[in-house]
């Protein structure tokens, strides 16, 4: 179960509780530093202040889990603005005046300062004792939290101001910017020193809601693997250039890869975690405030209902409100963190992970499902409406209290495989077994897994990255994986062209179809595979439906069952009475009455939606356009198609030039020749600018053309 109470000191009092069971305490200001760090109980309360920093809205409460989840071929939020913006990191378009960037920068460094203060005062407090397991566990937790924050800074900003000492001890309010290579090595060494003194999650009263020994190991692997890969680097003395992609030198690269493999292996061989639960149940349990130790989750951030965390509000279906209220007791859901619309085509038939990215509908305030014909689909991993514990009311909005899995065992297995491959250049049995362990869970309920062993190292790396692509949607992993392997620019190009080509084809039948289909291996432009409409069934009572809706965790709300969501070989999970026959999208679309007959249902008796006399399902004949993203009047793909990746690749922004496509090279838009794939792709300026406020106070310099 979730932590009942965490008492927060240092930033004020904040209860992180699943049941709003707040504690009344004296304000922290009544206690001196010496008093706090002479008592394990008080020191633990001070540690909760560090956790509170990490859970803040401008940190992991919302920023790193939503605002800064950059667009890719997995996570994707459309944007229709045809001019430069200052505050849109998702589409690689912001500058040093960005309010979001400034807030996240300040919140992250506030968390680091709190961690530095805690570590310094604990190590100099009267209770400090290397033989005291509880004290050393607290020290290790603070170091893990600090390293998490620095890791995110390096991913988003590259070289950043770095210090492991509090300003109270150094009076240095503007620490110097340090190379990301130096920072990563220092963090790895610091965590490696802390790990032996830490407890396993199973030996901790709070389980995986606290950083543990295996969480420390997993974080070392994550920091090391990212540090061993490519990142955007600036040209010395040139603040105008967008920079270049490069790896660290060979010695440092080998060091980091060794650390990644060693510490991922430490987690694996410890035997403390496994992939026992089915994939969706990992996240479904989080939505129901169930905390499990010993399974996939290694460390999850412990949010609290009505106090912190927007997980399950941004993800899952939108639930609209009317005057701040809904007709059901889950309350409003934003539902505006999407997966890219064509992401679902990449999955093999039978992959259980596919269904977390197939949210085709949302809800009005009455709880009526409405088809989502959009540029993205709802990410169904988490949602407040999966909760069955009556945790919410009809006026609840954010601060869902749903935990966020920052470190998972599936990630560790795939990090091990990637590090081993890059170290040895070979497909070794242990690395292949690690990948297959992740894949086995995904296909546990399928008839077969179409996986074919890789023929060489290059093919194996692609399989590892594909597995990560399918495994971690919505967990802010994909663009980091692409950066590390210098694939971000190419991937964004194809993401843009896929949307642009399909929109153009839906409008006038002219497209980049052959190139896109060859690259993706999907025949998007075959009428049998990508209809311009969705045909669906309105399911009034999911609990009684003969359709298998096991992937949909709410059995109270009505839902829509889409009959033709994708390719003809889609795994629709429809069966006859014996449970044996699976119907194809083409069969159902071309002959719905036959499908109803085969399901033992009377097609003629099916009533319209919302007819209370129909207990099970109702049929809706629909011509809802799903991929009609073409502006018939203007003669070009819609603005959301052209400008959602504005900072890297976009359609023309001047009247008369809307039909052109430009890729941004070192700040200069360069026109792409129709039907010709560029021989090379310029870098993506994914790194964020240091905010103006920090520039003024710290004397820092912004590179990368900012």
XYZ file of C-alpha atoms in Angstrom:
706
model
C 0.000 0.000 0.000
C 1.028 3.625 -0.340
C 2.934 5.495 2.318
C 0.326 6.690 4.802
C 2.161 9.803 5.891
C 5.327 11.592 4.921
C 5.997 14.678 6.982
C 7.714 17.402 5.006
C 10.051 19.879 6.633
C 12.325 22.438 5.043
C 9.881 23.746 2.445
C 6.946 23.927 4.821
C 4.644 21.106 5.760
C 3.212 18.920 3.022
C 1.488 15.586 3.565
C 2.053 12.987 0.868
C -0.744 10.653 1.739
C -3.167 8.547 -0.194
C -5.939 9.249 2.300
C -5.419 12.929 3.184
C -4.428 11.929 6.710
C -2.419 15.067 7.478
C -0.320 15.472 10.588
C -0.163 18.652 12.636
C 3.389 19.637 13.520
C 5.380 22.611 14.737
C 6.862 24.768 12.019
C 10.421 23.786 11.060
C 11.742 27.244 11.931
C 11.426 26.401 15.641
C 14.277 23.924 15.319
C 17.965 24.616 14.774
C 20.084 22.653 12.317
C 21.874 21.062 15.262
C 18.567 19.916 16.754
C 17.298 18.434 13.508
C 20.444 16.432 12.793
C 20.778 15.114 16.312
C 17.592 13.061 15.911
C 16.918 10.396 13.287
C 13.206 11.230 13.359
C 13.816 14.926 12.711
C 16.456 14.174 10.084
C 13.971 11.951 8.267
C 11.477 14.816 8.265
C 14.156 17.038 6.751
C 14.756 14.371 4.080
C 11.060 14.583 3.258
C 11.735 18.213 2.369
C 14.118 17.004 -0.328
C 11.448 14.651 -1.646
C 8.988 17.561 -1.653
C 11.345 19.506 -3.918
C 11.457 16.642 -6.388
C 7.662 16.263 -6.336
C 6.980 19.982 -6.914
C 4.858 20.931 -9.919
C 7.742 22.682 -11.694
C 9.850 19.573 -11.210
C 8.503 16.014 -11.462
C 5.008 16.990 -10.343
C 4.266 18.159 -13.869
C 7.242 19.656 -15.716
C 9.428 16.584 -16.313
C 6.378 14.360 -16.777
C 4.419 16.641 -19.121
C 5.672 20.159 -19.968
C 9.131 18.984 -21.054
C 8.183 15.708 -22.721
C 9.522 16.626 -26.153
C 7.789 15.552 -29.373
C 9.090 12.444 -31.082
C 7.659 9.443 -32.923
C 6.096 8.286 -29.634
C 5.078 11.227 -27.429
C 3.508 13.975 -29.511
C 1.416 17.098 -28.958
C 0.300 19.073 -32.009
C 0.637 22.845 -32.338
C -1.050 25.057 -34.944
C 0.925 28.275 -34.475
C 2.644 29.295 -37.712
C 5.149 31.664 -36.150
C 8.021 31.420 -33.706
C 7.065 31.037 -30.065
C 9.143 31.575 -26.948
C 7.662 28.934 -24.669
C 7.096 25.689 -26.584
C 9.871 23.210 -25.721
C 7.797 20.299 -27.058
C 8.171 21.536 -30.638
C 11.818 22.602 -30.106
C 10.849 26.249 -30.171
C 11.615 28.454 -27.192
C 14.192 30.986 -26.081
C 15.753 32.325 -22.889
C 12.587 34.260 -22.037
C 10.565 31.038 -21.722
C 8.554 31.028 -18.515
C 8.437 27.225 -18.455
C 12.200 26.932 -18.835
C 12.793 29.488 -16.084
C 10.435 27.761 -13.638
C 11.906 24.309 -14.226
C 15.490 25.588 -13.951
C 14.739 27.300 -10.628
C 12.754 24.379 -9.214
C 15.451 21.863 -10.163
C 18.230 23.887 -8.580
C 16.065 24.469 -5.500
C 15.824 20.695 -5.183
C 19.586 20.312 -5.616
C 20.218 22.968 -2.965
C 17.884 21.193 -0.547
C 19.669 17.895 -1.199
C 23.096 19.520 -0.776
C 21.992 21.082 2.499
C 20.624 17.821 3.809
C 23.727 15.824 2.864
C 26.104 18.423 4.318
C 24.218 18.775 7.592
C 23.703 15.039 8.022
C 27.390 14.287 7.438
C 28.264 16.965 9.984
C 25.481 16.147 12.447
C 25.828 14.324 15.740
C 23.850 11.304 14.496
C 26.163 10.634 11.563
C 27.594 7.144 11.849
C 28.685 4.945 8.944
C 27.615 1.907 10.961
C 24.071 3.208 11.428
C 22.067 1.664 8.583
C 19.148 4.071 8.925
C 21.360 7.153 8.815
C 23.322 5.877 5.811
C 20.070 4.983 4.057
C 18.890 8.575 4.434
C 22.200 9.836 3.082
C 21.931 7.524 0.085
C 18.370 8.604 -0.670
C 19.370 12.271 -0.727
C 22.259 11.489 -3.073
C 19.951 9.575 -5.419
C 17.481 12.474 -5.518
C 20.279 14.960 -6.182
C 21.695 12.814 -8.975
C 18.234 12.484 -10.570
C 17.920 16.257 -10.736
C 21.396 16.756 -12.195
C 20.746 13.992 -14.721
C 17.624 15.753 -15.995
C 19.499 19.067 -16.171
C 22.216 17.493 -18.325
C 19.636 15.917 -20.647
C 17.872 19.254 -21.165
C 20.697 21.794 -20.865
C 23.960 19.894 -21.441
C 26.769 21.587 -19.500
C 25.295 23.220 -16.390
C 26.329 24.913 -13.139
C 27.507 22.157 -10.798
C 28.257 21.862 -7.117
C 27.849 19.181 -4.467
C 28.138 21.710 -1.647
C 25.359 23.935 -0.265
C 25.589 27.696 -0.673
C 25.482 27.973 3.116
C 28.878 26.295 3.252
C 30.484 27.991 0.238
C 28.603 31.293 -0.160
C 28.889 30.621 -3.883
C 25.522 31.638 -5.315
C 26.608 31.156 -8.923
C 28.625 27.932 -9.267
C 30.607 27.572 -12.475
C 29.255 25.703 -15.456
C 30.899 22.296 -15.720
C 31.166 19.828 -18.588
C 28.441 17.192 -18.612
C 31.198 14.545 -18.820
C 32.704 15.743 -15.538
C 29.300 16.011 -13.864
C 28.216 12.534 -14.922
C 31.462 10.956 -13.680
C 31.209 12.781 -10.344
C 27.604 11.608 -9.880
C 28.470 8.024 -10.758
C 31.320 7.993 -8.236
C 29.142 9.610 -5.572
C 26.348 7.072 -6.053
C 28.767 4.145 -6.199
C 30.056 5.238 -2.798
C 26.546 5.482 -1.350
C 25.046 2.267 -2.747
C 26.756 -0.290 -0.431
C 25.253 1.417 2.628
C 21.703 1.523 1.290
C 18.889 -0.950 1.890
C 17.055 -2.993 -0.686
C 13.500 -1.799 -1.282
C 12.112 -4.961 0.323
C 13.911 -4.046 3.557
C 12.553 -0.496 3.578
C 9.255 0.222 5.319
C 8.230 2.457 2.396
C 9.307 -0.036 -0.275
C 9.739 1.386 -3.768
C 8.365 4.793 -2.711
C 11.837 5.485 -1.329
C 15.158 5.334 -3.157
C 16.860 2.004 -2.471
C 20.118 0.181 -3.154
C 18.812 -1.170 -6.449
C 17.432 2.267 -7.369
C 20.897 3.700 -6.786
C 22.425 1.029 -9.031
C 19.802 1.596 -11.734
C 20.404 5.345 -11.677
C 24.150 4.814 -12.081
C 23.377 2.706 -15.151
C 21.040 5.353 -16.575
C 23.415 8.278 -16.053
C 26.334 6.256 -17.434
C 24.570 4.977 -20.531
C 23.360 8.466 -21.461
C 26.807 9.944 -20.798
C 28.450 7.327 -23.043
C 26.304 8.328 -25.991
C 25.906 11.307 -28.273
C 24.788 14.719 -27.088
C 24.603 18.196 -28.562
C 27.849 20.086 -27.910
C 28.659 23.713 -28.573
C 31.489 25.046 -30.669
C 34.049 26.732 -28.411
C 33.739 30.504 -28.516
C 30.825 30.408 -30.951
C 27.501 31.217 -29.318
C 25.636 31.494 -32.625
C 26.138 27.950 -33.945
C 23.525 25.296 -33.149
C 26.433 22.989 -32.298
C 27.205 19.416 -33.249
C 26.489 15.891 -32.020
C 29.400 14.050 -30.442
C 30.285 11.265 -28.008
C 32.836 11.606 -25.194
C 36.383 10.466 -25.920
C 36.990 6.716 -26.187
C 38.424 6.316 -22.692
C 35.501 8.058 -21.035
C 32.974 6.327 -23.277
C 34.353 2.922 -22.304
C 34.330 3.903 -18.635
C 30.666 4.917 -18.772
C 29.608 1.829 -20.724
C 31.374 -0.391 -18.198
C 29.599 1.389 -15.357
C 26.238 1.066 -17.130
C 26.651 -2.644 -17.747
C 28.102 -3.395 -14.298
C 25.399 -1.648 -12.307
C 22.525 -2.824 -14.501
C 23.896 -6.328 -13.966
C 23.984 -5.691 -10.205
C 20.244 -5.045 -10.254
C 19.588 -8.113 -12.401
C 21.721 -10.555 -10.409
C 20.369 -9.286 -7.081
C 17.127 -11.074 -7.919
C 15.110 -8.400 -6.145
C 12.931 -7.515 -9.144
C 11.123 -9.353 -11.921
C 8.424 -8.772 -14.522
C 5.690 -10.767 -12.831
C 2.700 -8.487 -13.372
C 1.170 -8.044 -16.781
C 2.245 -4.814 -18.439
C -0.944 -2.786 -17.979
C -1.322 -3.923 -14.361
C 1.888 -2.127 -13.406
C 0.238 1.200 -14.187
C -3.288 0.170 -13.252
C -2.037 -0.590 -9.731
C -0.471 2.854 -9.518
C -3.829 4.377 -10.438
C -5.334 2.419 -7.551
C -2.695 3.486 -5.018
C -1.246 -0.030 -4.846
C 2.515 -0.120 -4.285
C 4.288 -3.393 -5.036
C 7.841 -4.298 -4.111
C 9.785 -6.909 -6.029
C 8.145 -6.448 -9.416
C 8.850 -4.078 -12.329
C 8.912 -0.773 -10.449
C 12.245 -0.088 -8.746
C 11.539 3.466 -7.595
C 8.334 5.448 -8.006
C 7.790 9.045 -6.962
C 5.249 9.093 -4.090
C 2.607 11.673 -4.937
C -0.490 12.305 -2.822
C -4.150 12.892 -3.605
C -5.103 16.572 -3.492
C -1.479 17.431 -2.695
C 0.849 16.626 -5.597
C 1.296 15.032 -8.989
C -0.580 15.347 -12.291
C -0.069 11.740 -13.395
C -3.421 10.371 -14.524
C -4.786 13.855 -15.156
C -2.642 14.655 -18.196
C -2.620 11.016 -19.367
C -5.652 8.923 -20.225
C -8.873 10.141 -21.852
C -9.982 13.739 -21.484
C -12.956 14.083 -19.127
C -14.551 17.461 -19.681
C -16.190 19.388 -16.851
C -19.152 21.721 -16.708
C -18.703 24.524 -14.199
C -15.845 22.539 -12.682
C -17.955 19.408 -12.180
C -18.520 16.106 -13.963
C -21.389 13.649 -13.694
C -19.035 10.986 -12.396
C -16.835 10.867 -9.318
C -13.448 11.058 -11.019
C -13.652 14.744 -11.871
C -12.069 16.560 -14.784
C -9.171 15.029 -16.708
C -7.017 17.101 -19.078
C -6.036 14.083 -21.166
C -3.681 16.211 -23.252
C -0.506 14.140 -23.177
C -0.750 12.099 -26.347
C 1.125 9.445 -28.243
C 1.778 10.054 -31.939
C -1.176 8.939 -34.018
C 0.788 6.442 -36.117
C 2.726 4.988 -33.170
C 0.255 2.109 -32.951
C 1.207 0.874 -36.428
C 4.677 -0.043 -35.206
C 3.480 -2.808 -32.863
C 3.372 -6.455 -33.785
C 0.084 -8.277 -33.455
C -0.389 -9.545 -29.908
C 1.803 -6.964 -28.178
C -0.053 -5.999 -24.975
C 1.674 -2.620 -24.897
C -0.207 -1.484 -27.980
C -3.431 -0.962 -26.099
C -1.996 1.697 -23.792
C -1.643 3.907 -26.860
C -5.029 3.446 -28.475
C -7.197 6.015 -26.712
C -9.577 6.837 -29.554
C -12.202 8.571 -27.454
C -12.692 11.057 -24.639
C -15.629 12.045 -22.388
C -17.915 15.007 -22.069
C -18.913 16.058 -18.547
C -21.876 13.672 -18.596
C -19.580 10.717 -19.213
C -20.588 10.203 -22.845
C -17.694 8.972 -25.036
C -16.785 11.157 -28.010
C -14.538 10.033 -30.872
C -11.063 11.604 -30.782
C -10.207 12.280 -34.424
C -6.922 14.038 -33.751
C -3.197 14.237 -34.460
C -2.509 12.126 -31.408
C -4.160 9.408 -29.352
C -4.617 9.300 -25.602
C -1.903 7.516 -23.631
C -3.894 5.011 -21.568
C -1.175 3.915 -19.136
C -2.523 6.066 -16.337
C -5.852 7.749 -15.734
C -7.868 8.843 -12.733
C -10.795 6.978 -14.234
C -8.940 3.668 -13.805
C -9.224 4.210 -10.043
C -11.730 1.963 -8.259
C -11.030 3.080 -4.678
C -13.401 6.090 -4.651
C -10.381 8.315 -4.190
C -11.793 11.296 -6.080
C -14.874 13.478 -6.320
C -16.665 15.022 -9.276
C -14.748 18.300 -8.753
C -11.235 16.794 -8.478
C -8.763 18.032 -11.103
C -4.971 17.634 -10.842
C -2.904 16.491 -7.831
C -4.121 12.956 -8.415
C -1.663 11.305 -6.021
C -0.914 8.632 -8.641
C 2.720 7.573 -8.385
C 5.195 7.872 -11.251
C 7.640 5.018 -11.954
C 10.961 6.796 -12.372
C 12.996 3.570 -12.528
C 11.720 0.233 -13.813
C 13.289 -3.202 -14.086
C 12.371 -3.372 -17.781
C 14.547 -0.288 -18.276
C 17.441 -1.941 -16.451
C 17.230 -5.057 -18.641
C 17.288 -2.997 -21.826
C 20.076 -0.737 -20.535
C 22.142 -3.843 -19.850
C 21.556 -5.106 -23.383
C 22.499 -1.768 -24.950
C 25.624 -1.268 -22.818
C 26.857 -4.806 -23.429
C 26.322 -4.489 -27.184
C 28.174 -1.173 -27.360
C 31.054 -2.476 -25.257
C 31.612 -5.729 -27.123
C 30.171 -4.999 -30.562
C 28.569 -8.441 -30.462
C 25.167 -9.994 -29.814
C 25.915 -11.837 -26.590
C 23.475 -14.400 -25.115
C 23.048 -12.521 -21.819
C 22.152 -9.270 -23.569
C 19.733 -11.016 -25.926
C 18.122 -12.783 -22.963
C 17.635 -9.455 -21.205
C 15.766 -8.047 -24.191
C 13.666 -11.178 -24.521
C 12.670 -11.012 -20.864
C 11.032 -7.646 -21.507
C 9.428 -8.926 -24.670
C 8.084 -12.083 -23.031
C 5.843 -10.052 -20.759
C 4.497 -8.036 -23.683
C 3.490 -11.215 -25.544
C 2.557 -13.292 -22.502
C -1.092 -13.575 -23.572
C -0.449 -13.759 -27.319
C -0.471 -16.896 -29.413
C 3.077 -16.253 -30.549
C 5.829 -13.654 -30.599
C 7.058 -12.720 -34.090
C 10.529 -11.837 -32.760
C 13.462 -12.953 -34.908
C 16.973 -13.069 -33.457
C 19.167 -10.241 -34.768
C 21.641 -11.116 -37.485
C 24.259 -8.580 -36.411
C 25.077 -5.815 -33.933
C 23.405 -3.082 -35.979
C 20.165 -5.025 -36.139
C 20.357 -5.808 -32.420
C 20.673 -2.119 -31.512
C 17.597 -1.365 -33.601
C 15.673 -4.095 -31.807
C 16.729 -2.732 -28.402
C 15.648 0.796 -29.297
C 12.384 -0.456 -30.781
C 11.680 -2.376 -27.589
C 12.283 0.783 -25.590
C 9.991 2.654 -27.981
C 7.139 0.244 -27.245
C 7.850 -0.110 -23.538
C 8.182 3.487 -22.286
C 5.556 5.642 -24.010
C 4.669 8.557 -21.747
C 7.687 8.009 -19.485
C 9.853 10.707 -21.096
C 12.379 8.258 -22.491
C 12.087 8.254 -26.263
C 13.787 11.520 -27.256
C 16.601 10.803 -24.793
C 17.120 7.361 -26.347
C 17.218 8.952 -29.795
C 19.679 11.651 -28.700
C 22.004 9.084 -27.131
C 22.141 7.175 -30.404
C 22.213 10.265 -32.664
C 18.853 9.386 -34.215
C 16.707 12.315 -33.096
C 17.053 14.440 -36.232
C 16.291 11.585 -38.628
C 13.363 10.387 -36.510
C 11.788 13.844 -36.337
C 12.128 14.156 -40.104
C 10.150 10.953 -40.644
C 7.597 11.881 -37.966
C 6.901 15.091 -39.835
C 6.811 13.443 -43.260
C 4.503 10.673 -42.055
C 1.914 13.180 -40.851
C 2.414 15.499 -43.822
C 2.248 12.717 -46.397
C -0.864 11.111 -44.991
C -2.589 14.500 -44.712
C -1.723 15.307 -48.321
C -2.893 11.911 -49.509
C -6.222 12.316 -47.702
C -6.668 15.704 -49.342
C -5.656 15.360 -52.950
C -4.144 11.921 -53.355
C -0.632 13.328 -53.797
C 1.848 12.139 -51.243
C 5.315 11.059 -50.327
C 3.723 7.662 -49.904
C 6.330 5.332 -51.376
C 9.158 6.835 -49.341
C 7.171 6.787 -46.098
C 5.874 3.260 -46.600
C 9.351 1.986 -47.455
C 10.820 3.570 -44.330
C 8.078 2.441 -41.918
C 7.183 -0.857 -43.537
C 3.469 0.007 -43.349
C 1.179 0.556 -46.350
C -0.544 3.646 -44.989
C -1.934 4.592 -48.383
C -3.721 1.348 -49.149
C -7.454 1.974 -48.703
C -7.804 -1.409 -47.070
C -5.365 -0.423 -44.341
C -5.909 3.234 -43.561
C -9.561 4.231 -43.947
C -10.411 7.900 -43.797
C -13.033 7.152 -41.205
C -13.499 5.094 -38.062
C -16.370 2.694 -37.596
C -17.133 1.964 -33.991
C -19.525 0.395 -31.524
C -20.903 2.354 -28.614
C -20.505 0.051 -25.603
C -23.062 1.059 -22.984
C -21.919 -1.477 -20.404
C -18.315 -2.675 -20.827
C -18.704 -5.164 -17.984
C -21.387 -7.086 -19.916
C -20.061 -6.680 -23.439
C -19.204 -9.731 -25.501
C -16.268 -7.790 -26.895
C -12.987 -8.285 -25.089
C -12.345 -4.902 -23.444
C -9.887 -6.199 -20.874
C -7.388 -3.507 -21.859
C -9.945 -0.870 -20.828
C -9.847 -0.666 -17.056
C -13.103 1.201 -16.381
C -16.166 -1.064 -16.540
C -18.649 1.625 -15.428
C -18.289 4.316 -18.079
C -19.554 3.586 -21.597
C -16.847 3.453 -24.244
C -16.303 3.175 -27.978
C -14.983 0.029 -29.611
C -13.285 0.930 -32.885
C -13.702 -1.737 -35.545
C -11.146 -0.480 -38.056
C -8.458 1.383 -36.130
C -5.536 0.440 -38.356
C -4.136 -2.214 -40.662
C -6.165 -5.221 -41.772
C -4.053 -7.497 -39.575
C -4.918 -5.481 -36.480
C -5.318 -7.495 -33.310
C -8.941 -6.519 -32.657
C -9.480 -9.182 -29.980
C -12.995 -10.046 -31.146
C -14.071 -13.643 -30.849
C -17.058 -15.873 -31.394
C -18.923 -17.553 -28.547
C -16.221 -20.195 -28.165
C -13.511 -17.562 -27.970
C -11.736 -18.970 -30.991
C -12.243 -16.696 -33.974
C -10.561 -13.319 -34.465
C -12.213 -11.059 -37.021
C -10.239 -8.731 -39.230
C -10.903 -5.030 -39.699
C -11.766 -5.574 -43.372
C -14.293 -8.314 -42.586
C -16.050 -6.205 -39.983
C -16.043 -3.008 -41.995
C -17.342 -4.633 -45.156
C -19.993 -6.746 -43.481
C -20.933 -5.534 -40.002
C -24.177 -7.526 -39.988
C -22.205 -10.732 -40.544
C -19.995 -9.821 -37.598
C -23.000 -9.234 -35.348
C -24.567 -12.515 -36.418
C -21.337 -14.330 -35.690
C -21.216 -12.700 -32.260
C -24.709 -13.980 -31.537
C -26.195 -10.485 -31.643
C -29.221 -9.265 -33.570
C -28.003 -6.477 -35.852
C -31.564 -5.336 -36.644
C -32.409 -4.956 -32.960
C -29.434 -2.776 -32.150
C -30.608 0.652 -30.958
C -29.058 4.078 -31.093
C -26.557 5.154 -28.389
C -27.905 6.254 -24.987
C -30.993 4.052 -25.304
C -31.303 2.668 -21.789
C -33.189 -0.358 -23.049
C -30.021 -1.690 -24.626
C -27.969 -3.338 -21.916
C -24.916 -4.516 -23.774
C -23.773 -2.711 -26.911
C -25.116 -0.378 -29.556
C -23.990 0.057 -33.126
C -22.970 3.378 -34.619
C -22.470 3.777 -38.338
C -19.930 6.540 -38.719
C -17.940 8.399 -41.307
C -15.751 10.259 -38.841
C -12.684 11.470 -40.689
C -9.575 10.442 -38.825
C -6.737 11.387 -41.126
C -8.394 14.173 -43.046
C -5.818 16.685 -41.931
C -5.940 18.575 -45.195
C -7.250 22.128 -45.610
C -9.526 21.823 -48.624
C -9.920 25.581 -48.965
C -6.231 26.393 -48.673
C -4.987 23.377 -50.571
C -2.369 22.387 -47.978
C -2.097 20.089 -44.935
C -3.566 21.669 -41.813
C -1.392 23.994 -39.722
C -1.076 21.408 -36.923
C 0.555 19.071 -39.437
C 2.920 21.760 -40.697
C 4.023 23.400 -37.442
C 4.092 20.823 -34.626
C 7.861 20.366 -35.034
C 8.413 24.024 -35.863
C 11.878 24.392 -34.358
C 13.333 21.635 -36.543
C 11.135 20.970 -39.576
C 8.031 22.818 -40.737
C 5.846 23.901 -43.620
C 6.185 27.339 -45.151
C 5.008 30.196 -42.952
C 4.410 32.845 -45.598
C 1.303 33.163 -47.753
C 1.935 31.515 -51.094
C 4.603 29.231 -49.602
C 2.497 26.992 -47.360
C 3.098 24.006 -49.614
C 6.876 24.076 -49.107
C 8.754 22.138 -46.416
C 11.781 23.504 -44.580
C 14.313 21.841 -42.320
C 16.227 24.067 -39.912
C 19.998 23.956 -40.280
C 21.976 26.115 -37.855
C 19.023 28.470 -37.536
C 18.419 28.785 -41.277
C 15.300 27.198 -42.855
C 16.367 25.169 -45.911
C 13.799 24.002 -48.415
C 13.494 20.252 -48.932
C 13.154 18.977 -52.470
C 9.893 17.114 -52.960
C 10.227 13.336 -52.935
C 13.945 13.344 -52.073
C 15.205 12.223 -48.645
C 18.147 14.364 -47.460
C 21.496 12.573 -47.498
C 22.166 13.845 -43.979
C 20.142 15.606 -41.327
C 21.177 18.734 -39.417
C 21.219 18.654 -35.617
C 18.096 19.253 -33.576
C 18.502 22.077 -31.082
C 16.864 20.014 -28.352
C 18.915 21.578 -25.551
C 17.074 24.360 -23.751
C 18.467 27.861 -23.160
C 19.647 28.969 -19.743
C 16.882 31.370 -18.632
C 17.581 35.097 -18.693
C 17.282 35.441 -14.950
C 20.100 32.922 -14.437
C 22.193 34.577 -17.144
C 22.006 37.912 -15.349
C 22.784 36.540 -11.914
C 25.361 33.944 -12.840
C 27.291 35.549 -15.636
C 26.682 32.492 -17.798
C 26.601 32.315 -21.610
C 23.955 30.771 -23.814
C 25.285 28.806 -26.774
C 23.390 26.915 -29.525
C 22.156 30.072 -31.200
C 20.204 31.334 -28.210
